[in-house]
Amino acid sequence: MTRVVITGIGACTAVGDDSKTCFTEFVKGTQGNQPLKQLDASKFNKPNAYEREDQGEAGKARSSHFLIRAITEAMEEVPEIESETVPVYVGTGLRELRTLEVSALQNEPTDVADLDFSKAVKSVLPNCGNVYTLSNACAASNYALALAFDQIKLGRTKMAVVAGCDTLTASMFGLLDRVNPNMPTAVQVMEKSRQGVLMGDGGVAIVLESEESAKSRQQSILAEVNSVGLSTDAVHETAPDQPGIERAITEAFAQANIDKQDIDLIYVHGTGTELNDSVESKALSNFYQTIERKPAISGIKAMTGHTSGASGCIGVMSAVESILNSVVPPTPGTSAPLDEVTDFPIYAQSHKAPIKHVQVNAFGFGGVNSVVLVSEYKESGYV
Amino acid sequence: MSNTYSILSCELYKPEMAGNEIPCIAEAENVHLHYKTASKLLGRKGLRYKDEATLMALVAAQQILASAPSLSDAQKDATAIIVSSNLGNVDTVLKTAQTIAQEHVDATSAMDLPNASSNSISASISIVNQLRGPNLMLCNGQSSGDDALQLAMDLIDTQRAERVLVIGVEVSNDVIAQYIAPSVPRFHGACGYLLESSTVARAEQVVKLHQGEQAIAENLITDEEIKTLCNDASGAAGVLKIKLACEYASKREPRSVSAHSQYWQIS
């Protein structure tokens, strides 16, 4: 069976311009929440967001800009991605809808072709294969990862680029503000006194390839993708569903060659909302109830905010870095974790430990759930 | 891996259009679908805050599922959904952004929250029809409908799903006309099909997709042909190609479609 490995990564968030800086800041527990800048703060109740400084083109094409930055970084490690046989799967919650908003407020139309990311990808990878823009809410980049992973497993492509990108839209930031009576200033992951979600800017790119393809070029292998579990709740447009989440976790392990007791670390979806964190913690508590030594939990959104469609693969990027650097990033802002996860270590400071297997959760509006299992690359495998 | 796929049903829905075949589109106006009308067609409540793209897609989905053999609960678990649309939630996004710019976030409607996410269409179809397989929202520009066919076949080949409900939907209204370029007559409606691997297809009379060589390209349904018949259908264009091919197949005149570099004869 073909093994799928990660050979290149790139990322940018509110706390870093590249994947190494992002992860270094995650380990320090640096939080990127700042007073709102890209949107007119006087129009909203929530004062903060996790934005990046780069403006884009007068506030337009910012998601594309983050995507290009991340792909460019990944390409430095794996220049071969610029080949006509390499497909690119881009997961995004909000596409370039911010560009549409900015243009419309200036009474200018937006070209349909500027709503997706084909142009942005082709600007850095002019010779790449098919480009897919998949708008699967906050699970989008992990869904993109699933599609690419499957293609490599089936032997239809040796290599694929998986990416995610998102920026704040006034409509999504505003409606999340509208429905939350609390006043969060930061995301507090699985904390009892959490106040709700705040959005963040982010871009991420991951080069996936078959083990054989990487070895044939003596490419250094960063980690292995063990499996990707997907599920759909079919219950509610915005509220999460515990059985749906549990199905995604179960499916991921059913496809993997490791068991739950092998997991050292879980990058939770952890949005800091009342509902998500409550349901996700119950699902984890239930799934891991037979495991005595619970895996550690880390909540990246405390540092980056909710980067929407990019967040899943930012978790995968962090999983790779945790494996390579043997470290669990802290989860700042979580001092009294929810009762369901008190047995799972959640650190206030970074924690050094060998990390071999990591679970990455990403769940989205519409009940789309994804769980990725990332493993240390071992030539002999795990069976 | 399958080289043959079956289409169990294929339907086109355009509000108040007489007839249900592609040539009828030329004579039809773009009529706004009110949620009460959709509610009657679907026989269910709770649709008041769905955007128009979602309403049209829900009607098309119901028609497609009704004309195929019914699905057991286990089969629903193994049924994926792919929706292709570029303009689906543009109106909700712009209405909300304009309200915030002109007034304040407090003037927006909390009921619009689900529609601020582009996948509200595919999510709604899963909820209404209890289809729990992988759920994909594809917003991939002009090729999006062609890509949907390819990804549907991929989901079947990888055994993530036994069958895939594919829907293409676009809206044409004043907001789109003002804020989306190019300014052209646009398709307003939803179209879709139910795709299964031929090895498990549950009906005897089905339309089959056979993989073919480029030589069958002479019967290819082109983007231009769809544009002439349906106007600019954007993310729905590739799905309308399948509908047109199914209509030709029923007249025993096989046509073909291409998805990426592969050619499929539909007969």
XYZ file of C-alpha atoms in Angstrom:
650
model
C 0.000 0.000 0.000
C 1.323 3.415 -0.959
C 2.414 5.499 2.019
C 1.738 9.232 1.865
C 4.350 11.567 3.292
C 4.801 15.290 3.848
C 7.907 16.810 2.291
C 7.246 20.544 2.287
C 5.327 23.054 4.371
C 4.639 26.764 4.346
C 2.412 28.910 6.534
C 1.626 32.409 7.705
C -0.607 33.570 10.561
C -1.011 36.605 12.794
C 2.118 35.514 14.686
C 4.481 34.612 11.852
C 5.366 35.088 8.195
C 6.585 31.519 7.656
C 5.953 28.097 9.148
C 9.108 28.050 11.327
C 8.334 31.464 12.848
C 4.683 30.527 13.374
C 5.650 27.374 15.237
C 8.362 29.129 17.275
C 5.742 31.665 18.377
C 3.196 28.893 19.111
C 5.798 27.293 21.402
C 6.311 30.645 23.150
C 2.552 31.025 23.483
C 2.509 34.310 21.553
C -1.055 35.440 20.888
C -1.831 37.445 17.765
C -4.991 39.169 19.009
C -4.926 42.918 18.398
C -7.482 45.707 18.015
C -9.347 45.277 14.717
C -7.498 46.932 11.824
C -8.668 45.668 8.437
C -12.349 46.154 9.272
C -13.861 49.418 10.574
C -13.871 48.778 14.343
C -16.626 51.346 14.960
C -19.103 49.078 13.138
C -18.599 46.037 15.376
C -18.980 45.168 19.058
C -15.986 42.846 19.302
C -12.779 44.898 19.558
C -10.178 42.270 18.606
C -9.147 39.886 15.858
C -6.030 37.930 14.899
C -5.086 39.794 11.726
C -1.916 39.868 9.699
C -0.287 43.214 8.962
C -0.034 42.817 5.168
C -2.705 44.880 3.481
C -3.027 42.995 0.210
C -4.096 45.183 -2.694
C -5.978 47.925 -0.818
C -7.684 45.339 1.341
C -8.416 43.030 -1.616
C -6.992 39.592 -2.458
C -5.650 39.118 1.059
C -6.496 35.393 1.170
C -4.739 34.942 -2.174
C -1.769 36.811 -0.750
C -1.530 34.437 2.245
C -1.904 31.437 -0.056
C 0.865 32.638 -2.373
C 3.160 33.264 0.604
C 2.590 29.744 1.960
C 3.000 27.995 -1.411
C 6.164 29.981 -2.142
C 7.667 28.793 1.148
C 6.728 25.154 0.461
C 8.190 25.447 -3.048
C 11.587 26.398 -1.591
C 11.792 22.913 -0.078
C 10.142 21.072 -2.961
C 10.579 22.975 -6.253
C 9.146 19.953 -8.126
C 5.600 21.026 -7.242
C 5.707 23.286 -10.251
C 4.945 20.413 -12.574
C 1.905 19.951 -14.780
C 1.129 16.652 -13.120
C 0.819 18.104 -9.609
C -2.752 18.990 -8.633
C -3.394 21.736 -6.078
C -6.286 21.429 -3.600
C -7.130 24.691 -1.831
C -9.471 24.607 1.178
C -11.102 27.863 2.195
C -14.066 28.884 4.289
C -14.677 32.262 2.728
C -12.905 32.223 -0.675
C -12.176 35.804 -1.825
C -15.516 37.046 -0.480
C -13.664 39.884 1.322
C -12.521 41.131 -2.089
C -16.158 41.028 -3.209
C -17.205 43.044 -0.132
C -14.480 45.682 -0.540
C -15.212 46.109 -4.256
C -18.986 46.291 -3.792
C -18.634 48.976 -1.114
C -16.663 50.972 -3.703
C -19.441 50.209 -6.187
C -17.121 48.113 -8.327
C -17.965 44.661 -9.681
C -15.800 41.596 -8.958
C -14.933 39.145 -11.697
C -16.284 35.644 -10.977
C -12.776 34.304 -11.576
C -11.457 36.438 -8.701
C -13.599 34.591 -6.144
C -11.555 31.375 -6.317
C -7.827 30.681 -6.093
C -6.889 29.305 -9.517
C -5.308 32.625 -10.526
C -3.358 32.966 -7.272
C -2.009 29.405 -7.506
C -1.069 29.819 -11.179
C 0.785 33.046 -10.345
C 3.335 31.027 -8.343
C 2.929 27.617 -9.970
C 2.210 28.527 -13.597
C 2.713 24.960 -14.812
C 0.849 23.065 -12.093
C -1.975 20.600 -12.708
C -5.637 21.107 -11.865
C -6.453 23.612 -9.131
C -9.506 22.985 -6.930
C -11.079 25.584 -4.641
C -13.023 23.686 -2.036
C -15.197 25.816 0.224
C -15.852 23.429 3.100
C -16.134 25.949 5.919
C -13.668 25.535 8.782
C -12.790 21.949 7.858
C -11.887 22.930 4.278
C -8.120 22.408 4.202
C -8.415 19.001 5.878
C -11.039 18.006 3.289
C -8.573 19.181 0.641
C -5.956 17.006 2.341
C -8.310 14.000 2.217
C -8.866 14.367 -1.542
C -5.142 14.734 -2.266
C -4.246 11.871 0.092
C -6.726 9.585 -1.714
C -5.307 10.428 -5.137
C -1.786 9.529 -4.012
C -2.999 6.332 -2.320
C -4.752 5.312 -5.557
C -1.553 5.964 -7.488
C -3.165 8.601 -9.701
C -0.626 11.226 -8.766
C 2.771 10.986 -7.098
C 2.563 14.410 -5.567
C -0.060 17.029 -4.650
C -0.157 20.420 -2.985
C -2.738 20.932 -0.260
C -3.370 24.474 0.868
C -5.693 26.581 2.981
C -6.269 30.309 3.171
C -8.715 32.739 4.715
C -9.118 36.294 5.873
C -11.867 38.020 7.828
C -14.960 38.962 5.865
C -17.116 41.715 7.354
C -20.132 39.438 6.883
C -18.733 36.424 8.775
C -16.882 38.419 11.461
C -20.015 40.553 11.831
C -22.525 37.720 12.062
C -20.353 35.833 14.567
C -20.244 39.100 16.535
C -24.021 39.478 16.176
C -24.828 36.066 17.640
C -22.380 36.253 20.572
C -23.565 38.355 23.541
C -20.150 37.990 25.243
C -17.126 40.157 24.570
C -14.167 37.877 23.834
C -10.787 39.579 23.509
C -8.933 36.314 22.850
C -9.802 32.701 21.987
C -9.727 30.537 25.145
C -9.653 26.926 24.009
C -11.699 24.486 26.142
C -11.606 26.935 29.051
C -14.606 27.000 31.387
C -14.878 30.804 31.248
C -14.397 31.046 27.450
C -16.200 33.940 25.785
C -16.419 32.879 22.151
C -14.557 32.837 18.851
C -12.472 35.521 17.127
C -11.383 35.134 13.528
C -7.822 35.210 12.263
C -5.888 35.511 9.001
C -3.970 32.510 7.754
C -2.407 30.692 4.851
C -0.874 27.229 4.718
C 0.561 24.884 2.095
C 1.632 21.263 2.451
C 3.413 19.144 -0.129
C 2.154 15.562 -0.058
C 3.758 12.770 -2.015
C 4.130 9.042 -2.126
C 7.022 7.689 -0.095
C 8.452 6.245 -3.300
C 8.366 9.614 -5.037
C 10.169 11.345 -2.161
C 12.782 8.603 -1.930
C 13.423 8.650 -5.672
C 14.628 12.259 -5.335
C 16.357 11.742 -1.954
C 13.882 14.326 -0.656
C 13.909 14.579 3.092
C 10.625 13.321 4.586
C 9.134 15.426 7.376
C 6.264 13.179 8.507
C 3.694 10.659 7.313
C -0.037 11.202 6.889
C -1.546 8.085 8.352
C -5.220 8.660 7.537
C -7.958 11.244 7.101
C -11.425 10.548 8.482
C -14.400 12.514 7.158
C -18.010 12.654 8.322
C -21.123 14.754 7.873
C -23.529 15.405 10.758
C -26.667 16.101 8.674
C -28.111 17.645 11.839
C -27.714 21.446 12.021
C -26.334 24.292 9.877
C -24.108 25.796 12.557
C -24.202 23.673 15.733
C -21.780 20.751 16.118
C -22.982 17.193 16.745
C -21.140 14.785 19.017
C -22.009 11.551 17.141
C -20.913 13.177 13.855
C -17.548 14.182 15.333
C -17.117 10.718 16.819
C -17.771 9.144 13.409
C -14.914 11.190 11.880
C -12.537 10.160 14.687
C -13.566 6.510 14.405
C -13.147 6.556 10.629
C -9.663 8.075 10.890
C -8.519 5.285 13.234
C -10.275 2.583 11.176
C -8.121 3.568 8.186
C -4.900 4.012 10.164
C -2.288 1.487 11.213
C -2.083 2.914 14.741
C -4.462 2.777 17.717
C -5.749 5.461 20.032
C -3.243 4.571 22.748
C -0.465 5.560 20.315
C -1.610 9.193 20.122
C 0.698 11.595 22.002
C -0.948 14.891 21.125
C -4.271 16.206 19.842
C -4.485 19.526 18.038
C -8.106 20.243 18.862
C -10.472 22.269 16.701
C -11.065 24.326 19.876
C -12.699 27.546 18.712
C -13.440 28.859 22.196
C -17.199 28.900 21.540
C -19.654 27.575 24.096
C -20.930 24.825 21.816
C -17.877 23.638 19.878
C -15.612 23.194 22.860
C -18.312 21.554 24.923
C -19.191 19.030 22.191
C -15.596 18.414 21.076
C -14.403 17.803 24.654
C -17.241 15.332 25.229
C -16.367 13.492 22.018
C -12.688 13.278 23.014
C -13.502 12.210 26.571
C -15.783 9.496 25.219
C -13.369 8.248 22.567
C -10.334 8.161 24.878
C -12.164 6.928 27.992
C -10.419 3.542 27.965
C -6.970 5.082 27.612
C -5.173 5.600 30.900
C -2.410 7.908 29.687
C -4.401 10.616 27.915
C -2.752 12.438 25.033
C -1.841 16.112 25.498
C -4.127 18.749 24.035
C -2.985 21.897 22.285
C -5.247 24.668 20.976
C -3.518 26.703 18.266
C -6.454 29.101 17.906
C -5.454 30.734 21.210
C -2.444 32.032 19.232
C -3.833 32.428 15.681
C -7.535 33.013 16.199
C -9.879 30.972 14.046
C -8.271 30.901 10.626
C -11.380 29.259 9.192
C -10.617 26.996 6.206
C -6.864 27.287 6.776
C -7.038 26.123 10.384
C -7.076 22.351 9.733
C -3.805 22.305 7.802
C -2.235 24.862 10.174
C -2.879 22.112 12.729
C -1.254 19.548 10.401
C 1.751 21.872 9.934
C 2.011 22.190 13.735
C 1.748 18.406 14.105
C 4.743 17.993 11.794
C 6.745 20.579 13.774
C 5.751 18.975 17.091
C 7.009 15.599 15.832
C 10.262 17.073 14.482
C 10.945 19.229 17.573
C 9.490 16.955 20.287
C 7.429 19.749 21.781
C 3.798 20.466 22.676
C 2.860 24.148 22.313
C 1.023 25.720 25.250
C -2.599 26.813 25.167
C -2.536 30.319 26.655
C -5.768 31.496 28.250
C -6.828 28.040 29.445
C -6.362 27.803 33.210
C -9.577 25.994 34.143
C -10.207 23.407 31.413
C -13.612 21.851 30.872
C -14.337 18.910 33.184
C -14.363 16.421 30.274
C -10.724 17.126 29.432
C -9.126 17.623 32.852
C -7.331 14.263 32.431
C -5.756 15.446 29.192
C -2.598 17.517 29.787
C -3.116 21.109 28.576
C -0.002 23.168 29.153
C 0.440 26.793 30.166
C 4.093 26.629 29.017
C 5.508 24.546 26.181
C 6.248 20.963 27.129
C 9.129 18.875 25.781
C 8.205 15.251 25.063
C 8.731 12.712 22.287
C 5.830 13.057 19.852
C 5.262 10.221 17.405
C 1.572 10.347 16.513
C -0.738 13.371 16.416
C -4.483 13.747 15.877
C -5.629 16.970 14.179
C -9.319 17.932 14.371
C -11.149 20.387 12.113
C -14.921 20.785 12.126
C -16.989 23.215 10.114
C -20.350 24.886 9.737
C -22.766 22.579 8.007
C -21.598 19.639 10.123
C -18.514 18.803 8.051
C -15.970 16.993 10.237
C -12.406 15.951 9.487
C -9.756 14.198 11.547
C -6.176 13.757 10.305
C -3.669 11.387 11.907
C -0.066 12.486 11.358
C 2.838 10.209 12.306
C 6.570 10.435 12.674
C 8.086 9.033 9.481
C 9.716 5.681 10.127
C 11.002 3.803 7.124
C 9.951 0.459 8.574
C 6.378 1.655 9.204
C 4.290 0.887 12.279
C 2.754 -2.519 11.651
C -11.399 1.149 -9.666
C -14.373 1.622 -11.933
C -14.218 2.660 -15.575
C -17.978 2.781 -15.887
C -20.367 4.832 -13.830
C -24.138 5.037 -13.935
C -26.435 8.006 -13.651
C -29.571 6.914 -11.831
C -31.424 10.164 -12.303
C -30.753 13.627 -13.614
C -33.029 16.647 -13.117
C -33.176 20.349 -13.913
C -35.107 22.818 -11.792
C -35.722 26.395 -12.815
C -38.516 28.243 -10.992
C -41.729 28.356 -13.047
C -40.095 26.929 -16.163
C -42.477 25.033 -18.449
C -40.961 21.601 -19.074
C -37.825 20.142 -17.525
C -35.387 19.810 -20.391
C -32.468 22.031 -21.358
C -34.099 23.509 -24.508
C -36.912 24.875 -22.301
C -34.444 27.288 -20.644
C -34.338 29.559 -23.719
C -38.066 30.362 -23.355
C -38.020 30.768 -19.571
C -37.647 33.932 -17.519
C -35.425 34.075 -14.432
C -38.072 33.906 -11.713
C -37.253 34.464 -8.030
C -38.064 31.411 -5.898
C -39.899 32.505 -2.747
C -39.326 30.368 0.319
C -43.074 29.697 0.609
C -43.130 28.258 -2.918
C -40.104 26.099 -2.084
C -41.811 25.068 1.124
C -44.826 23.809 -0.839
C -42.676 22.003 -3.404
C -40.596 20.336 -0.710
C -43.466 19.743 1.703
C -41.502 21.089 4.657
C -41.203 24.165 6.844
C -38.151 25.925 8.233
C -36.929 27.311 4.903
C -37.554 30.996 5.557
C -33.902 31.935 6.056
C -32.379 29.793 3.311
C -30.880 31.753 0.434
C -32.308 31.293 -3.052
C -29.458 29.097 -4.302
C -30.054 26.725 -1.393
C -33.806 26.638 -2.041
C -33.363 25.822 -5.737
C -30.721 23.198 -4.947
C -33.037 21.587 -2.370
C -35.838 21.307 -4.945
C -33.476 19.792 -7.536
C -32.098 17.362 -4.926
C -35.581 16.208 -3.999
C -36.494 15.618 -7.651
C -33.277 13.671 -8.300
C -33.709 11.447 -5.246
C -37.413 10.915 -6.011
C -36.665 9.640 -9.526
C -34.032 7.158 -8.330
C -34.628 3.985 -6.276
C -35.154 5.006 -2.647
C -32.235 4.851 -0.227
C -32.069 2.864 3.000
C -30.461 4.469 6.070
C -27.248 2.543 5.418
C -27.237 3.717 1.814
C -27.773 7.327 2.961
C -24.667 6.985 5.158
C -22.730 6.053 2.032
C -24.128 8.858 -0.145
C -21.875 11.851 -0.692
C -22.892 15.316 -1.855
C -20.949 17.640 -4.107
C -22.392 21.066 -4.829
C -20.831 23.341 -7.408
C -21.637 27.052 -7.269
C -19.705 30.301 -7.573
C -22.423 32.852 -6.847
C -24.503 30.927 -4.306
C -24.136 33.143 -1.254
C -22.972 36.377 -2.891
C -26.281 38.110 -2.115
C -26.219 37.268 1.629
C -22.565 38.292 1.944
C -23.100 41.641 0.222
C -26.372 42.444 1.967
C -24.714 41.849 5.344
C -21.521 43.760 4.478
C -23.564 46.726 3.221
C -25.770 46.785 6.317
C -22.645 46.851 8.506
C -21.021 49.600 6.409
C -24.121 51.795 6.320
C -25.304 51.136 9.885
C -23.741 48.727 12.363
C -23.399 44.990 12.952
C -26.381 45.227 15.316
C -28.586 45.960 12.293
C -27.763 42.594 10.654
C -29.912 39.484 10.986
C -28.472 36.653 13.045
C -30.476 34.279 10.847
C -28.076 35.024 7.976
C -25.133 33.419 9.801
C -25.306 29.989 8.102
C -25.451 31.620 4.660
C -22.268 33.642 5.294
C -20.452 30.328 4.812
C -20.350 29.209 1.175
C -21.132 25.585 2.048
C -24.615 26.328 3.384
C -26.042 24.797 0.176
C -24.340 21.406 0.465
C -24.944 21.363 4.238
C -28.670 22.053 3.816
C -29.031 19.231 1.294
C -27.381 16.813 3.735
C -29.655 17.875 6.597
C -32.911 17.815 4.632
C -32.178 14.473 2.969
C -30.151 12.855 5.773
C -27.222 12.078 3.491
C -24.173 11.543 5.701
C -21.385 10.721 3.238
C -18.604 13.239 2.484
C -20.012 16.678 1.790
C -18.082 18.899 -0.603
C -18.753 22.477 -1.687
C -16.845 23.280 -4.819
C -16.476 26.948 -5.822
C -13.954 26.502 -8.570
C -14.873 29.023 -11.232
C -15.948 28.114 -14.745
C -14.618 24.538 -14.558
C -16.342 23.831 -11.234
C -19.141 21.647 -12.679
C -16.657 19.545 -14.685
C -14.496 19.213 -11.576
C -17.546 18.032 -9.619
C -17.907 15.038 -11.980
C -14.242 14.175 -11.548
C -14.370 14.474 -7.754
C -17.592 12.430 -7.620
C -15.855 9.604 -9.495
C -12.866 9.954 -7.142
C -15.081 9.599 -4.052
C -16.568 6.403 -5.495
C -13.175 5.009 -6.544
C -11.675 5.619 -3.094
C -14.750 4.036 -1.507
C -15.456 7.126 0.561
C -18.944 6.892 -0.970
C -21.079 4.376 -2.871
C -22.894 7.115 -4.729
C -22.706 10.876 -5.090
C -25.464 13.444 -5.458
C -23.986 16.196 -7.634
C -25.756 19.552 -7.861
C -24.816 22.663 -9.829
C -26.663 25.833 -8.890
C -26.330 29.513 -9.731
C -28.452 32.562 -9.092
C -29.104 35.550 -11.282
C -30.582 38.586 -9.577
C -30.069 42.350 -9.244
C -27.226 42.002 -6.727
C -25.322 39.631 -9.017
C -25.984 41.869 -12.030
C -24.601 44.898 -10.220
C -21.600 43.417 -8.458
C -20.417 40.438 -10.505
C -18.465 40.763 -13.744
C -18.678 40.018 -16.581
C -22.144 41.477 -16.999
C -23.822 38.760 -19.074
C -27.158 36.926 -19.095
C -26.819 34.272 -16.399
C -28.388 30.880 -15.715
C -30.737 30.916 -12.738
C -31.587 27.449 -11.492
C -30.285 24.145 -10.209
C -29.390 20.932 -11.990
C -27.975 17.661 -10.776
C -27.615 13.925 -10.977
C -27.057 10.835 -8.859
C -23.888 8.967 -9.817
C -23.063 5.387 -8.831
C -20.443 2.890 -9.778
C -21.984 0.628 -12.446
C -20.942 -2.377 -10.413
C -23.411 -1.435 -7.672
C -25.990 0.536 -9.665
C -29.410 -0.258 -8.256
C -31.548 0.291 -11.336
C -31.670 -1.577 -14.625
C -32.499 1.364 -16.848
C -29.703 3.782 -16.264
C -27.564 6.116 -18.276
C -23.968 4.928 -18.345
C -20.740 6.837 -18.596
C -18.091 4.868 -20.475
C -14.555 6.093 -20.433
C -13.418 6.707 -23.966
C -10.525 7.970 -26.000
C -10.192 11.444 -27.345
C -11.651 10.110 -30.611
C -15.160 10.437 -29.183
C -14.560 14.175 -28.848
C -16.508 14.799 -32.044
C -19.710 14.367 -30.045
C -18.426 16.422 -27.158
C -20.822 18.809 -25.437
C -18.842 22.008 -25.279
C -18.891 24.983 -22.934
C -20.095 27.108 -25.861
C -23.068 24.811 -26.534
C -24.168 25.075 -22.898
C -23.745 28.846 -22.959
C -25.938 29.122 -26.068
C -28.679 26.985 -24.496
C -28.482 28.056 -20.846
C -26.679 31.454 -20.747
C -23.584 31.795 -18.556
C -24.100 28.967 -16.060
C -20.740 29.393 -14.279
C -20.420 26.655 -11.623
C -23.533 24.852 -12.930
C -22.301 24.598 -16.547
C -20.522 21.260 -16.169
C -23.574 19.761 -14.480
C -25.866 21.041 -17.250
C -23.618 19.244 -19.753
C -24.475 15.935 -18.066
C -28.182 16.806 -18.173
C -27.991 17.593 -21.888
C -26.101 14.345 -22.515
C -28.780 12.414 -20.606
C -31.460 14.010 -22.784
C -29.561 12.920 -25.922
C -29.069 9.447 -24.429
C -32.834 9.078 -23.993
C -33.134 9.703 -27.743
C -30.409 7.087 -28.320
C -28.000 9.712 -29.565
C -24.886 9.280 -27.410
C -22.893 12.405 -26.684
C -19.775 12.797 -24.612
C -18.404 15.094 -21.949
C -14.883 15.711 -20.777
C -13.721 16.154 -17.237
C -10.110 17.261 -17.167
C -8.191 15.097 -19.604
C -10.707 12.232 -19.569
C -13.559 11.699 -22.028
C -16.826 10.015 -21.109
C -19.445 8.808 -23.551
C -22.954 9.018 -22.122
C -25.440 6.498 -23.484
